[in-house]
CSV table of C-alpha atoms in Angstrom, one decimal:
chain,number,residue,atom,x,y,z
D,1,MET,CA,0.0,0.0,0.0
D,2,LYS,CA,1.5,3.3,-1.1
D,3,LEU,CA,0.6,6.3,1.0
D,4,VAL,CA,1.3,9.9,0.0
D,5,LEU,CA,0.3,12.7,2.4
D,6,HIS,CA,-0.4,16.2,1.0
D,7,SER,CA,0.6,18.1,4.1
D,8,ALA,CA,1.3,21.6,5.4
D,9,LYS,CA,3.7,21.7,8.3
D,10,ARG,CA,1.9,24.1,10.6
D,11,ALA,CA,-1.7,23.3,9.7
D,12,SER,CA,-3.5,21.3,12.5
D,13,ALA,CA,-5.3,18.7,10.3
D,14,PRO,CA,-2.3,17.2,8.4
D,15,TYR,CA,-0.3,17.4,11.7
D,16,ARG,CA,-3.0,15.1,13.2
D,17,VAL,CA,-2.6,12.6,10.4
D,18,ARG,CA,1.2,12.7,10.5
D,19,ILE,CA,0.9,11.7,14.2
D,20,GLY,CA,-1.5,8.9,13.4
D,21,LEU,CA,0.7,7.5,10.6
D,22,ASN,CA,3.8,7.7,12.8
D,23,LEU,CA,2.0,5.9,15.6
D,24,LYS,CA,1.1,3.1,13.2
D,25,GLY,CA,4.7,3.0,12.0
D,26,VAL,CA,3.6,2.9,8.4
D,27,PRO,CA,5.9,4.4,5.8
D,28,TYR,CA,4.5,7.4,3.8
D,29,GLU,CA,5.7,10.1,1.5
D,30,ILE,CA,5.1,13.8,2.3
D,31,ARG,CA,4.1,16.2,-0.4
D,32,PRO,CA,4.1,19.8,1.0
D,33,VAL,CA,1.3,22.1,0.0
D,34,ASP,CA,2.3,25.8,0.3
D,35,LEU,CA,-0.7,27.4,1.9
D,36,VAL,CA,0.8,30.9,1.9
D,37,ALA,CA,1.2,30.6,-1.9
D,38,ASN,CA,-2.4,29.3,-2.2
D,39,ALA,CA,-1.2,26.0,-3.6
D,40,HIS,CA,-4.3,24.4,-2.0
D,41,HIS,CA,-6.5,26.4,-4.4
D,42,ALA,CA,-4.6,25.1,-7.5
D,43,GLU,CA,-6.8,23.1,-9.9
D,44,ASP,CA,-4.7,19.9,-9.7
D,45,TYR,CA,-4.9,19.9,-5.9
D,46,ARG,CA,-8.6,20.7,-5.9
D,47,ALA,CA,-9.1,17.7,-8.2
D,48,LEU,CA,-8.0,15.5,-5.2
D,49,ASN,CA,-9.6,17.6,-2.4
D,50,GLY,CA,-12.7,19.5,-3.6
D,51,GLN,CA,-12.5,21.7,-0.4
D,52,GLY,CA,-9.0,22.8,-1.2
D,53,LEU,CA,-8.0,22.0,2.4
D,54,VAL,CA,-5.1,19.9,3.7
D,55,PRO,CA,-4.6,17.0,4.3
D,56,THR,CA,-5.3,14.7,1.5
D,57,LEU,CA,-4.0,11.1,1.9
D,58,MET,CA,-3.4,9.3,-1.4
D,59,VAL,CA,-4.0,5.6,-0.9
D,60,ASP,CA,-2.6,3.7,-3.9
D,61,GLY,CA,-3.5,6.8,-5.9
D,62,ARG,CA,-7.0,7.3,-4.5
D,63,PRO,CA,-7.7,10.4,-2.4
D,64,LEU,CA,-9.0,10.4,1.2
D,65,THR,CA,-9.9,13.7,2.8
D,66,GLN,CA,-10.9,14.9,6.3
D,67,SER,CA,-8.4,14.2,9.0
D,68,LEU,CA,-10.8,12.3,11.3
D,69,ALA,CA,-12.0,10.1,8.5
D,70,ILE,CA,-8.4,9.4,7.6
D,71,LEU,CA,-7.5,8.5,11.2
D,72,GLU,CA,-10.5,6.2,11.5
D,73,TRP,CA,-9.5,4.6,8.2
D,74,LEU,CA,-6.0,4.1,9.5
D,75,ASP,CA,-7.3,2.4,12.6
D,76,GLU,CA,-9.5,0.1,10.6
D,77,THR,CA,-6.8,-0.8,8.0
D,78,LEU,CA,-3.9,-1.1,10.4
D,79,PRO,CA,-5.5,-2.1,13.7
D,80,GLU,CA,-2.2,-2.2,15.8
D,81,PRO,CA,-1.4,-0.2,17.8
D,82,ALA,CA,-5.0,0.9,18.2
D,83,LEU,CA,-5.8,4.6,18.2
D,84,LEU,CA,-9.2,4.0,19.9
D,85,PRO,CA,-10.1,2.1,23.0
D,86,THR,CA,-11.9,-1.3,22.7
D,87,MET,CA,-15.3,-0.8,24.3
D,88,PRO,CA,-18.0,1.2,22.4
D,89,TYR,CA,-18.7,3.6,25.3
D,90,GLU,CA,-15.0,4.4,25.8
D,91,ARG,CA,-14.6,4.8,22.0
D,92,ALA,CA,-17.4,7.3,22.0
D,93,ILE,CA,-15.9,9.3,24.9
D,94,ALA,CA,-12.5,9.4,23.1
D,95,ARG,CA,-14.2,10.3,19.8
D,96,GLY,CA,-16.2,13.0,21.6
D,97,MET,CA,-13.1,14.5,23.1
D,98,ALA,CA,-11.4,14.5,19.6
D,99,GLU,CA,-14.4,16.1,18.1
D,100,ILE,CA,-14.6,19.0,20.5
D,101,ILE,CA,-11.3,20.0,18.8
D,102,ALA,CA,-12.1,18.8,15.3
D,103,CYS,CA,-15.6,20.2,15.1
D,104,ASP,CA,-15.9,23.0,17.6
D,105,ILE,CA,-12.4,24.6,18.0
D,106,HIS,CA,-10.3,24.2,15.0
D,107,PRO,CA,-12.7,24.9,12.1
D,108,LEU,CA,-13.5,28.3,13.6
D,109,ASN,CA,-9.8,29.3,13.7
D,110,ASN,CA,-8.3,28.0,10.5
D,111,LEU,CA,-6.7,30.0,7.7
D,112,ARG,CA,-9.8,30.5,5.5
D,113,VAL,CA,-11.9,31.7,8.5
D,114,LEU,CA,-9.2,34.2,9.7
D,115,ARG,CA,-8.9,35.5,6.1
D,116,GLN,CA,-12.7,35.9,5.9
D,117,LEU,CA,-12.7,37.9,9.2
D,118,THR,CA,-9.9,40.1,7.7
D,119,ALA,CA,-12.1,40.6,4.6
D,120,MET,CA,-14.9,41.8,7.0
D,121,ASP,CA,-12.5,44.4,8.4
D,122,ILE,CA,-12.0,42.6,11.7
D,123,GLY,CA,-8.6,43.7,13.0
D,124,GLU,CA,-5.8,41.6,14.5
D,125,THR,CA,-6.8,42.2,18.1
D,126,GLU,CA,-10.3,41.1,17.5
D,127,ARG,CA,-9.2,38.1,15.4
D,128,ASP,CA,-6.9,37.0,18.3
D,129,ALA,CA,-9.8,37.3,20.7
D,130,TRP,CA,-12.0,35.2,18.3
D,131,VAL,CA,-9.4,32.4,18.3
D,132,ALA,CA,-9.0,32.5,22.0
D,133,ARG,CA,-12.8,32.5,22.5
D,134,TRP,CA,-13.2,29.1,20.7
D,135,ILE,CA,-10.1,27.5,22.2
D,136,GLY,CA,-11.3,28.6,25.6
D,137,ASP,CA,-14.8,27.3,25.1
D,138,GLY,CA,-13.6,24.0,23.9
D,139,PHE,CA,-10.8,23.5,26.4
D,140,ARG,CA,-13.0,24.4,29.3
D,141,ALA,CA,-15.2,21.4,28.3
D,142,LEU,CA,-12.2,19.2,27.5
D,143,GLU,CA,-10.1,19.9,30.6
D,144,PRO,CA,-12.2,17.8,33.0
D,145,MET,CA,-12.5,15.0,30.5
D,146,VAL,CA,-8.7,14.9,30.1
D,147,ALA,CA,-8.3,15.1,33.9
D,148,GLN,CA,-10.7,12.1,34.2
D,149,HIS,CA,-9.4,9.9,31.3
D,150,ALA,CA,-5.7,10.7,31.0
D,151,GLY,CA,-3.1,8.2,32.0
D,152,ALA,CA,0.3,8.3,30.5
D,153,PHE,CA,-1.5,9.9,27.5
D,154,ALA,CA,-4.6,12.0,26.9
D,155,PHE,CA,-6.9,9.0,27.0
D,156,GLY,CA,-5.5,6.1,29.0
D,157,ASP,CA,-2.0,4.8,28.9
D,158,ALA,CA,-1.3,4.5,25.2
D,159,PRO,CA,-1.1,7.3,22.6
D,160,GLY,CA,-4.2,7.5,20.4
D,161,LEU,CA,-6.9,9.5,18.7
D,162,VAL,CA,-7.2,12.2,21.4
D,163,ASP,CA,-3.4,12.8,21.3
D,164,CYS,CA,-3.6,13.1,17.5
D,165,LEU,CA,-6.0,16.0,17.9
D,166,LEU,CA,-4.7,17.5,21.2
D,167,VAL,CA,-1.0,18.0,20.4
D,168,PRO,CA,-1.7,20.1,17.2
D,169,GLN,CA,-4.4,22.1,18.9
D,170,VAL,CA,-2.1,23.0,21.8
D,171,PHE,CA,0.6,23.9,19.3
D,172,ASN,CA,-1.9,26.1,17.6
D,173,ALA,CA,-3.0,27.7,20.9
D,174,ASN,CA,0.6,28.5,21.7
D,175,ARG,CA,1.1,30.1,18.3
D,176,PHE,CA,-1.8,32.4,19.1
D,177,LYS,CA,-0.4,33.0,22.6
D,178,VAL,CA,-3.5,31.6,24.3
D,179,ASP,CA,-3.1,31.4,28.1
D,180,LEU,CA,-3.2,27.6,28.9
D,181,SER,CA,-2.8,28.1,32.7
D,182,PRO,CA,-6.6,27.4,33.3
D,183,PHE,CA,-6.1,24.0,31.5
D,184,PRO,CA,-3.4,22.1,33.4
D,185,ALA,CA,-4.6,18.6,32.5
D,186,ILE,CA,-4.6,19.5,28.8
D,187,ALA,CA,-1.2,21.2,28.9
D,188,THR,CA,0.4,18.3,30.8
D,189,ALA,CA,-1.1,15.7,28.6
D,190,ALA,CA,-0.1,17.5,25.4
D,191,ALA,CA,3.5,18.1,26.7
D,192,ARG,CA,3.9,14.5,27.7
D,193,ALA,CA,2.5,13.2,24.4
D,194,ALA,CA,4.7,15.6,22.4
D,195,ARG,CA,7.7,13.8,23.8
D,196,HIS,CA,6.7,10.4,22.3
D,197,PRO,CA,9.1,9.8,19.4
D,198,ALA,CA,6.3,9.1,16.8
D,199,ILE,CA,4.5,12.3,17.9
D,200,ALA,CA,7.7,14.4,18.0
D,201,ALA,CA,8.6,13.3,14.5
D,202,ALA,CA,5.3,14.8,13.3
D,203,HIS,CA,6.1,18.3,14.7
D,204,PRO,CA,6.1,21.2,12.3
D,205,ASP,CA,9.8,21.8,13.0
D,206,HIS,CA,10.6,18.3,11.8
D,207,GLN,CA,9.0,18.6,8.4
D,208,PRO,CA,10.8,18.6,5.0
D,209,GLU,CA,9.3,22.0,4.1
D,210,ARG,CA,11.4,25.2,4.5
B,1,MET,CA,-30.5,0.0,27.5
B,2,LYS,CA,-32.3,3.2,28.3
B,3,LEU,CA,-31.6,6.1,25.9
B,4,VAL,CA,-32.6,9.7,26.7
B,5,LEU,CA,-31.7,12.4,24.1
B,6,HIS,CA,-31.3,16.0,25.2
B,7,SER,CA,-32.4,17.6,21.9
B,8,ALA,CA,-33.5,20.9,20.4
B,9,LYS,CA,-35.8,20.6,17.5
B,10,ARG,CA,-34.2,22.9,14.9
B,11,ALA,CA,-30.5,22.4,15.9
B,12,SER,CA,-28.6,20.4,13.3
B,13,ALA,CA,-26.6,18.1,15.7
B,14,PRO,CA,-29.5,16.6,17.7
B,15,TYR,CA,-31.5,16.3,14.4
B,16,ARG,CA,-28.7,14.1,13.1
B,17,VAL,CA,-28.8,11.9,16.1
B,18,ARG,CA,-32.6,11.6,15.9
B,19,ILE,CA,-32.3,10.4,12.4
B,20,GLY,CA,-29.6,7.8,13.4
B,21,LEU,CA,-31.7,6.6,16.4
B,22,ASN,CA,-34.8,6.3,14.2
B,23,LEU,CA,-32.9,4.4,11.4
B,24,LYS,CA,-31.8,1.9,14.1
B,25,GLY,CA,-35.4,1.6,15.3
B,26,VAL,CA,-34.3,1.9,18.9
B,27,PRO,CA,-36.7,3.5,21.4
B,28,TYR,CA,-35.6,6.7,23.1
B,29,GLU,CA,-37.0,9.5,25.2
B,30,ILE,CA,-36.6,13.1,24.1
B,31,ARG,CA,-35.8,15.8,26.6
B,32,PRO,CA,-36.1,19.2,24.9
B,33,VAL,CA,-33.5,21.8,25.7
B,34,ASP,CA,-34.8,25.4,25.1
B,35,LEU,CA,-31.9,27.1,23.4
B,36,VAL,CA,-33.7,30.5,23.2
B,37,ALA,CA,-34.1,30.4,27.0
B,38,ASN,CA,-30.4,29.4,27.3
B,39,ALA,CA,-31.3,26.1,29.0
B,40,HIS,CA,-28.1,24.7,27.5
B,41,HIS,CA,-26.1,27.0,29.7
B,42,ALA,CA,-27.8,25.9,32.9
B,43,GLU,CA,-25.5,24.2,35.4
B,44,ASP,CA,-27.4,20.9,35.5
B,45,TYR,CA,-27.2,20.6,31.7
B,46,ARG,CA,-23.5,21.6,31.7
B,47,ALA,CA,-22.8,18.8,34.2
B,48,LEU,CA,-23.7,16.4,31.4
B,49,ASN,CA,-22.3,18.4,28.5
B,50,GLY,CA,-19.4,20.6,29.4
B,51,GLN,CA,-19.7,22.5,26.1
B,52,GLY,CA,-23.3,23.4,26.8
B,53,LEU,CA,-24.2,22.2,23.3
B,54,VAL,CA,-26.9,19.8,22.1
B,55,PRO,CA,-27.2,16.9,21.8
B,56,THR,CA,-26.3,14.8,24.8
B,57,LEU,CA,-27.4,11.2,24.7
B,58,MET,CA,-27.8,9.5,28.1
B,59,VAL,CA,-27.0,5.8,27.9
B,60,ASP,CA,-28.3,4.2,31.1
B,61,GLY,CA,-27.6,7.5,32.8
B,62,ARG,CA,-24.1,8.1,31.4
B,63,PRO,CA,-23.7,11.0,29.0
B,64,LEU,CA,-22.3,10.9,25.4
B,65,THR,CA,-21.7,14.1,23.5
B,66,GLN,CA,-20.8,15.1,20.0
B,67,SER,CA,-23.2,13.9,17.3
B,68,LEU,CA,-20.6,12.1,15.1
B,69,ALA,CA,-19.3,10.2,18.1
B,70,ILE,CA,-22.8,9.3,19.1
B,71,LEU,CA,-23.7,8.0,15.6
B,72,GLU,CA,-20.5,5.9,15.5
B,73,TRP,CA,-21.4,4.5,18.9
B,74,LEU,CA,-24.9,3.7,17.7
B,75,ASP,CA,-23.4,1.9,14.7
B,76,GLU,CA,-21.0,-0.1,16.9
B,77,THR,CA,-23.7,-0.9,19.5
B,78,LEU,CA,-26.6,-1.7,17.2
B,79,PRO,CA,-24.9,-2.8,13.9
B,80,GLU,CA,-28.1,-3.4,12.0
B,81,PRO,CA,-29.1,-1.6,9.8
B,82,ALA,CA,-25.6,-0.2,9.2
B,83,LEU,CA,-25.0,3.5,9.0
B,84,LEU,CA,-21.6,3.1,7.3
B,85,PRO,CA,-20.5,0.9,4.3
B,86,THR,CA,-18.5,-2.3,4.9
B,87,MET,CA,-15.2,-1.6,3.3
B,88,PRO,CA,-12.6,0.7,5.0
B,89,TYR,CA,-12.1,2.9,1.9
B,90,GLU,CA,-15.8,3.4,1.4
B,91,ARG,CA,-16.3,4.0,5.1
B,92,ALA,CA,-13.6,6.7,4.9
B,93,ILE,CA,-15.3,8.4,1.9
B,94,ALA,CA,-18.7,8.4,3.7
B,95,ARG,CA,-17.1,9.7,6.9
B,96,GLY,CA,-15.3,12.4,4.9
B,97,MET,CA,-18.5,13.5,3.3
B,98,ALA,CA,-20.2,13.6,6.7
B,99,GLU,CA,-17.3,15.6,8.1
B,100,ILE,CA,-17.4,18.3,5.4
B,101,ILE,CA,-20.7,19.1,7.1
B,102,ALA,CA,-19.9,18.3,10.7
B,103,CYS,CA,-16.5,20.0,10.8
B,104,ASP,CA,-16.4,22.6,8.0
B,105,ILE,CA,-19.9,23.9,7.5
B,106,HIS,CA,-22.1,23.6,10.6
B,107,PRO,CA,-19.7,24.7,13.4
B,108,LEU,CA,-19.2,28.0,11.6
B,109,ASN,CA,-22.9,28.7,11.5
B,110,ASN,CA,-24.4,27.5,14.7
B,111,LEU,CA,-26.1,29.7,17.4
B,112,ARG,CA,-23.0,30.5,19.5
B,113,VAL,CA,-21.1,31.7,16.5
B,114,LEU,CA,-23.9,33.8,15.1
B,115,ARG,CA,-24.3,35.4,18.5
B,116,GLN,CA,-20.5,36.1,18.6
B,117,LEU,CA,-20.7,37.8,15.2
B,118,THR,CA,-23.6,39.9,16.5
B,119,ALA,CA,-21.5,40.9,19.6
B,120,MET,CA,-18.8,42.0,17.1
B,121,ASP,CA,-21.4,44.4,15.5
B,122,ILE,CA,-21.7,42.2,12.4
B,123,GLY,CA,-25.2,43.0,11.0
B,124,GLU,CA,-27.8,40.5,9.7
B,125,THR,CA,-26.9,40.9,6.0
B,126,GLU,CA,-23.3,40.2,6.7
B,127,ARG,CA,-24.2,37.3,9.0
B,128,ASP,CA,-26.3,35.8,6.3
B,129,ALA,CA,-23.4,36.1,3.8
B,130,TRP,CA,-21.2,34.4,6.4
B,131,VAL,CA,-23.6,31.5,6.6
B,132,ALA,CA,-23.9,31.2,2.9
B,133,ARG,CA,-20.1,31.4,2.4
B,134,TRP,CA,-19.5,28.2,4.5
B,135,ILE,CA,-22.4,26.3,3.1
B,136,GLY,CA,-21.4,27.2,-0.4
B,137,ASP,CA,-17.7,26.2,0.2
B,138,GLY,CA,-18.7,22.9,1.7
B,139,PHE,CA,-21.5,22.1,-0.7
B,140,ARG,CA,-19.3,22.8,-3.7
B,141,ALA,CA,-16.9,20.1,-2.5
B,142,LEU,CA,-19.7,17.7,-1.5
B,143,GLU,CA,-21.8,18.1,-4.6
B,144,PRO,CA,-19.6,15.9,-6.9
B,145,MET,CA,-19.1,13.4,-4.1
B,146,VAL,CA,-22.9,13.0,-3.7
B,147,ALA,CA,-23.3,12.8,-7.5
B,148,GLN,CA,-20.7,10.0,-7.6
B,149,HIS,CA,-21.8,8.0,-4.6
B,150,ALA,CA,-25.5,8.5,-4.3
B,151,GLY,CA,-28.0,5.8,-5.1
B,152,ALA,CA,-31.4,5.8,-3.6
B,153,PHE,CA,-29.7,7.7,-0.7
B,154,ALA,CA,-26.8,10.1,-0.3
B,155,PHE,CA,-24.2,7.3,-0.2
B,156,GLY,CA,-25.4,4.1,-1.9
B,157,ASP,CA,-28.9,2.6,-1.8
B,158,ALA,CA,-29.5,2.5,2.0
B,159,PRO,CA,-29.9,5.5,4.4
B,160,GLY,CA,-26.8,6.1,6.5
B,161,LEU,CA,-24.4,8.4,8.1
B,162,VAL,CA,-24.2,10.9,5.2
B,163,ASP,CA,-28.0,11.3,5.2
B,164,CYS,CA,-27.9,11.9,9.0
B,165,LEU,CA,-25.7,14.9,8.3
B,166,LEU,CA,-27.1,16.0,4.9
B,167,VAL,CA,-30.8,16.3,5.7
B,168,PRO,CA,-30.3,18.6,8.7
B,169,GLN,CA,-27.7,20.7,6.8
B,170,VAL,CA,-30.1,21.2,3.9
B,171,PHE,CA,-32.9,22.1,6.3
B,172,ASN,CA,-30.5,24.7,7.8
B,173,ALA,CA,-29.6,26.0,4.4
B,174,ASN,CA,-33.2,26.5,3.6
B,175,ARG,CA,-33.8,28.3,6.9
B,176,PHE,CA,-31.1,30.8,5.8
B,177,LYS,CA,-32.6,31.0,2.3
B,178,VAL,CA,-29.3,29.7,0.7
B,179,ASP,CA,-29.8,29.1,-3.0
B,180,LEU,CA,-29.4,25.4,-3.6
B,181,SER,CA,-29.8,25.4,-7.4
B,182,PRO,CA,-26.0,25.0,-7.9
B,183,PHE,CA,-26.2,21.7,-5.9
B,184,PRO,CA,-28.7,19.5,-7.6
B,185,ALA,CA,-27.3,16.2,-6.4
B,186,ILE,CA,-27.3,17.4,-2.8
B,187,ALA,CA,-30.8,18.8,-3.1
B,188,THR,CA,-32.2,15.7,-4.7
B,189,ALA,CA,-30.5,13.3,-2.3
B,190,ALA,CA,-31.7,15.3,0.8
B,191,ALA,CA,-35.3,15.6,-0.5
B,192,ARG,CA,-35.4,11.9,-1.2
B,193,ALA,CA,-33.9,11.0,2.1
B,194,ALA,CA,-36.3,13.3,3.9
B,195,ARG,CA,-39.2,11.2,2.7
B,196,HIS,CA,-37.9,8.0,4.4
B,197,PRO,CA,-40.3,7.4,7.4
B,198,ALA,CA,-37.5,7.2,10.0
B,199,ILE,CA,-35.9,10.4,8.7
B,200,ALA,CA,-39.2,12.2,8.4
B,201,ALA,CA,-40.0,11.4,12.0
B,202,ALA,CA,-36.9,13.2,13.1
B,203,HIS,CA,-37.9,16.5,11.3
B,204,PRO,CA,-38.2,19.6,13.6
B,205,ASP,CA,-41.9,19.8,12.8
B,206,HIS,CA,-42.5,16.4,14.3
B,207,GLN,CA,-40.9,17.1,17.7
B,208,PRO,CA,-42.7,17.3,21.0
B,209,GLU,CA,-41.5,20.9,21.7
B,210,ARG,CA,-43.8,23.7,21.0
């Protein structure tokens, strides 16, 4: 199976997928997509990903989009080591934690939304407050869940789906200088996970792009 | 297994879960949450759902949140009739289609975001343009996927996860008077799905709330 990941180093969604791929230990090739140069809007990229978003994972030449769907596919195709717990109720809790980030934090703060706010004459201070609002809302809900479910990682004692989402979101929060002191369980879990070799290798600083 | 759904009739996310529960044919009780009266911010509700969002599904007294996680849980717990296809690649395509709506359309247009825009002195015309922008972006990517994968329903010939997401999103687009004429495959699939008895029973007009 040949895997090619269309990725952008600082974007959250491909960062999640890089973590998942690294945790599975499966080889893949990275194709950088230059978001600043709007390479994600180029016609050849849009033919693979109609949204013009990253990531796209090419599986033997066929595209998969949406990071959560890709991570679920990975877990179904390469079951070991598992990204999700075994029991349905625990799986739903882990997915719910991941989706607080994937549905209710990140989509409000990504590049296309910040560009839209700029186009609506929203200045940088108000844009930063916007970003902090959604991170704060989501992290306030996530904090007690991480406190309850974390072991050595964000959910239990093995790295998994929640770490795939949490590490990039905390990276993003730091980029926007969001104060994480109200979220000690999240900050601790993300820092600990970030030291795992597979997760560290997915970090933006360790990507082939300049 | 006793299921209680904290629901709000017009909100997309609980509407998705009602469709999923109805397709499974499992009995459940509805507890309406009055969003206009801010009942979702009440302390007793937030104890179940830290985000203060709908839905929350109580499973024998234990809360599950996030509509996609709940639908995946349903499909794992009550496998028949299946909400997802059988093969991993097709499952990933269906999930990816669902997540265009769940991650990249709906979270930008829900009540808390529209209230935030209002607080930023964004007027109604610009708010409507905001809503239409994200629906348009998402539907432009989704349209060829529905055209490719739809049979009698949005993905294949049986109702499933994509219909759970698509029917409420089209209902929402109509509420905001978004022109759906550029999206004939979506409009056709949603209209056809909406006539399925289980899906029709989940419609806002058929809910116990006034």
